Coordinates of N, CA and C in Angstrom, one line a residue:
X272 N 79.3 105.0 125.4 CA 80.1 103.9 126.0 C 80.5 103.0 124.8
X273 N 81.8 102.7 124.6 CA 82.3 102.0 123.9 C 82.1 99.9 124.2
X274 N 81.6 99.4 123.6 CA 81.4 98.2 123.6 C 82.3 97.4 123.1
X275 N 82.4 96.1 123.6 CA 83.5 95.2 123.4 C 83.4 94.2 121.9
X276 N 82.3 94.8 121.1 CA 82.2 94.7 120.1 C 82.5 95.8 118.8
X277 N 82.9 96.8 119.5 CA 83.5 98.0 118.6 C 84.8 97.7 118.8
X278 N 85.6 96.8 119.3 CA 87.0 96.5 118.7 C 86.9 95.6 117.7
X279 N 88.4 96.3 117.2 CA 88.6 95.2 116.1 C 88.0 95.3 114.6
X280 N 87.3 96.5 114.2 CA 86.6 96.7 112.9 C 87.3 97.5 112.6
X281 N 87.4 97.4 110.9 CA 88.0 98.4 110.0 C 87.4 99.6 110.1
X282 N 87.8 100.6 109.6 CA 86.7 101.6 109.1 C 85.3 101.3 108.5
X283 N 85.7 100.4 107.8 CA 84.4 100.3 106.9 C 83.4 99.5 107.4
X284 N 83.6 99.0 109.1 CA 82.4 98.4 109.9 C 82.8 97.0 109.5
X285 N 83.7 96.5 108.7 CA 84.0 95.0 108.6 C 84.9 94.7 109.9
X286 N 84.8 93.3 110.2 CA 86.1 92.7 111.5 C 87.6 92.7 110.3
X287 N 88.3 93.5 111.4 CA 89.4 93.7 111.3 C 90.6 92.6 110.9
X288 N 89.9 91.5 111.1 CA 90.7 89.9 110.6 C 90.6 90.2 109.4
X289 N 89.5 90.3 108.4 CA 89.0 90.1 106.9 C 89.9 91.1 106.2
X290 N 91.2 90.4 105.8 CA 91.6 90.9 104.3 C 93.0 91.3 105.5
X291 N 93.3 91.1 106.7 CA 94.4 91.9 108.0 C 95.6 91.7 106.9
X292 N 96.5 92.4 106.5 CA 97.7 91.9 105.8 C 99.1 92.4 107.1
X293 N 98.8 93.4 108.0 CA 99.7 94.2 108.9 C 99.7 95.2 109.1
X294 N 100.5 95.7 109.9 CA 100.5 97.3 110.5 C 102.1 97.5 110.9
X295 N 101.7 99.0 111.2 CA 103.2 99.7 111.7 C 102.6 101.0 111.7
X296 N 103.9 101.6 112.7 CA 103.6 102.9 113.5 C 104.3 103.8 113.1
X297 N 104.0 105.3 113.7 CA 104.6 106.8 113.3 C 104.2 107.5 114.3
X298 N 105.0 107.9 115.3 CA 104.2 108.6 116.2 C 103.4 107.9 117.2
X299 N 102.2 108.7 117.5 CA 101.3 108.1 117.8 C 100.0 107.7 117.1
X300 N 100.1 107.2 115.6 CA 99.5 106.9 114.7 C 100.1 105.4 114.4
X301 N 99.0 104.2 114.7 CA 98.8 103.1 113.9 C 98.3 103.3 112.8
X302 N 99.0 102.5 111.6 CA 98.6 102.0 110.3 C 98.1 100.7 110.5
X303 N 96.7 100.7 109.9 CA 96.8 98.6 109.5 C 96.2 98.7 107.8
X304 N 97.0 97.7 107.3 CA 96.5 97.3 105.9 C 95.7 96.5 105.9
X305 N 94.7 96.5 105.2 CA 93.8 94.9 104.9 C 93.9 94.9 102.8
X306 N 94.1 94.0 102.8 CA 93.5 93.6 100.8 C 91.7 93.5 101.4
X307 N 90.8 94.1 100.2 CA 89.9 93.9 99.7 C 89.7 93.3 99.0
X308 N 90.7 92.5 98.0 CA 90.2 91.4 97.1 C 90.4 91.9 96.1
X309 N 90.3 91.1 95.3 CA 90.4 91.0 93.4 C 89.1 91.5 92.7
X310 N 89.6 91.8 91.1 CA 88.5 91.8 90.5 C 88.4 90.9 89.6
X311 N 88.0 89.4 89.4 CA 88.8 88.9 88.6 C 88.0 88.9 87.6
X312 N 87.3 89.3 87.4 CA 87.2 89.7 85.8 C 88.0 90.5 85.2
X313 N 88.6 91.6 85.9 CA 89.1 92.4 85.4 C 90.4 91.9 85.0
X314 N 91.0 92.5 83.4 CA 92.3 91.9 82.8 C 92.9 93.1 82.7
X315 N 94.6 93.1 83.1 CA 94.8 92.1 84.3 C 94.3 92.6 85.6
X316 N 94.1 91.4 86.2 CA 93.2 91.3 88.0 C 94.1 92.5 88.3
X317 N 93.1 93.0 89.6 CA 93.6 94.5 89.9 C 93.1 94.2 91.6
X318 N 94.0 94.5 92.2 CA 93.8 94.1 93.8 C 93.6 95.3 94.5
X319 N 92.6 95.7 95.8 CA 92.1 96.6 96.0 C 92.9 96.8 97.4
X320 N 93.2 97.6 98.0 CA 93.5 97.5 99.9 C 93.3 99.1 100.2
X321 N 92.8 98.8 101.6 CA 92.8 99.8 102.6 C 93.4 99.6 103.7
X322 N 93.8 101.0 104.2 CA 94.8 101.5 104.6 C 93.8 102.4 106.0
X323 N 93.8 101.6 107.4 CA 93.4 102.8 108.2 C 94.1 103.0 109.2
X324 N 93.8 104.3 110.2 CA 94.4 104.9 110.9 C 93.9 105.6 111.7
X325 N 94.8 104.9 113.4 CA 94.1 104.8 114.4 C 95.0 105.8 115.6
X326 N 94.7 106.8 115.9 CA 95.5 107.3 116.5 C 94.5 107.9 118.0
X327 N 93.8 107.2 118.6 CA 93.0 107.2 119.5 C 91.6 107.2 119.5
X328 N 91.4 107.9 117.9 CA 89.8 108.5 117.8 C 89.2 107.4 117.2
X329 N 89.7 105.9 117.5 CA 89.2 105.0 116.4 C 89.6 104.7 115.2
X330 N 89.6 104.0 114.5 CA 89.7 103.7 112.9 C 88.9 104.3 112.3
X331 N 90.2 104.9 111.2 CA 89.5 105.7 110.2 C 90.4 105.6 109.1
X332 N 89.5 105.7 107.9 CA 90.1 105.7 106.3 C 91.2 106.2 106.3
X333 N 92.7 105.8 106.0 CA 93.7 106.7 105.4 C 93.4 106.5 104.1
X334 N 93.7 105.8 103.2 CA 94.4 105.7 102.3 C 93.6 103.9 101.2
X335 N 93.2 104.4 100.2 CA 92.6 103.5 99.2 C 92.9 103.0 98.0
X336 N 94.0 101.9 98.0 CA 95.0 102.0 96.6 C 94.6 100.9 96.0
X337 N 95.2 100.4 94.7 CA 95.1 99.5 94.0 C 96.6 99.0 93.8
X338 N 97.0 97.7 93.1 CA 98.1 97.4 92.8 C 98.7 97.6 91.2
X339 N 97.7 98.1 90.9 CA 97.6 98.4 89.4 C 98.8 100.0 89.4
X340 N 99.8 99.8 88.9 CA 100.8 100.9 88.6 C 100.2 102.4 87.7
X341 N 99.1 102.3 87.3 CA 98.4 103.1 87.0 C 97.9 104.4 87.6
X342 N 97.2 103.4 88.5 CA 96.4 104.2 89.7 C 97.3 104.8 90.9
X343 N 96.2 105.9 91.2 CA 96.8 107.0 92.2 C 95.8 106.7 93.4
X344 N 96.5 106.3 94.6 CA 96.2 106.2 95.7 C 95.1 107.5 96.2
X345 N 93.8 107.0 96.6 CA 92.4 108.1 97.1 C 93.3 108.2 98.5
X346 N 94.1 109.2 99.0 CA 94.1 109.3 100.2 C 92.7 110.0 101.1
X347 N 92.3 109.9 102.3 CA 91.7 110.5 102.8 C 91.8 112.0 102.9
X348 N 91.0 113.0 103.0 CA 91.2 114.4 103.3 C 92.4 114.6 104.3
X349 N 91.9 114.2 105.6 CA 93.3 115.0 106.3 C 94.7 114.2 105.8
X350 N 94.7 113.3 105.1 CA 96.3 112.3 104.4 C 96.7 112.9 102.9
X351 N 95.5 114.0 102.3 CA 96.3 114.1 101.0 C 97.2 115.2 101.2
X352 N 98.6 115.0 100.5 CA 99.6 115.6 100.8 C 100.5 115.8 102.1
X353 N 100.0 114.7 103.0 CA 100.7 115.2 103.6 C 102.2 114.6 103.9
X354 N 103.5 115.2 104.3 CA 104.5 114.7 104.4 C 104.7 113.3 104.9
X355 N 103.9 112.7 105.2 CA 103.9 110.8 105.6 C 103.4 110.3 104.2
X356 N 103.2 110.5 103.0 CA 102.3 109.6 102.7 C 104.0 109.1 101.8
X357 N 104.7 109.4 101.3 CA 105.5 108.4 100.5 C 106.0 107.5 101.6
X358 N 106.6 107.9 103.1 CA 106.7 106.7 103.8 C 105.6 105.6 104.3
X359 N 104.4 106.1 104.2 CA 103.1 105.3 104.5 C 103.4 104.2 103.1
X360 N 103.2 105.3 102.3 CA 102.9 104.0 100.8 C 103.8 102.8 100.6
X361 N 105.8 103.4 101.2 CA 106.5 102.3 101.3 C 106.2 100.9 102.3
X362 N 105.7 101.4 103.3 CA 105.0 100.7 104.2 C 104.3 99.5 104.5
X363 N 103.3 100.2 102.9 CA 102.1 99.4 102.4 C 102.8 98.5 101.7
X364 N 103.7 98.5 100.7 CA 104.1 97.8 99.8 C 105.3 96.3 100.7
X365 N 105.9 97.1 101.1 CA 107.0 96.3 102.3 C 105.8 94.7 103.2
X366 N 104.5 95.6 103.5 CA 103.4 94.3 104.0 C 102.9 93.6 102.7
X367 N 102.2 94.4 101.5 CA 102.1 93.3 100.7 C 102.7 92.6 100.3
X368 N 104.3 93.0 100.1 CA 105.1 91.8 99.8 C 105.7 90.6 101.1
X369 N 105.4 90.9 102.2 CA 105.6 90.0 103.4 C 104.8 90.4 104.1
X370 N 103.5 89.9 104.4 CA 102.5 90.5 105.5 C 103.2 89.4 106.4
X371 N 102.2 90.1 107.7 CA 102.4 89.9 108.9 C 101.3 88.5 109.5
X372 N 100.9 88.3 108.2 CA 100.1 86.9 108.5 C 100.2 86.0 108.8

């Protein structure tokens, strides 16, 4: 039995408010983005976000990127390769430059 405290968490068992930047849909798959925060030590700062996806079975990990132009986005097993991910990634980028905050 699902509890009214299992809404609302990321995948990663955090509340779904911490780091919320927005969402959007495809189907019958919700996206939500959250930022995970900075490194600021790191030069230059390098910002972390996840990417999950909820298409009835709960939230679950899509997609683990950085803003660092370097880095190659960890998709999840069933998301690597698949034909959504360049429109997911535009997605991502479209909320961090205007979230839904």
């Amino acid at each position: 039995m699902v509890s009214e405290d299992d809404y609302n968490l990321r995948s990663d068992g955090k509340p779904g408010i911490d780091g919320y930047l927005g969402d959007f849909q495809r189907g019958p798959a919700v996206f939500t983005l959250y930022t995970l925060g900075s490194h600021p030590a790191q030069t230059p700062r390098v910002t972390n976000y996840l990417l999950d996806v909820e298409d009835g079975a709960g939230p679950r990990q899509c997609c683990r990127f950085t803003d660092d132009p370097e880095d190659t986005p960890e998709w999840a097993l069933a998301w690597d390769g698949d034909e959504w991910t360049l429109w997911i990634m535009a997605q991502c980028l479209a909320l961090i430059t205007k979230p839904d905050t």
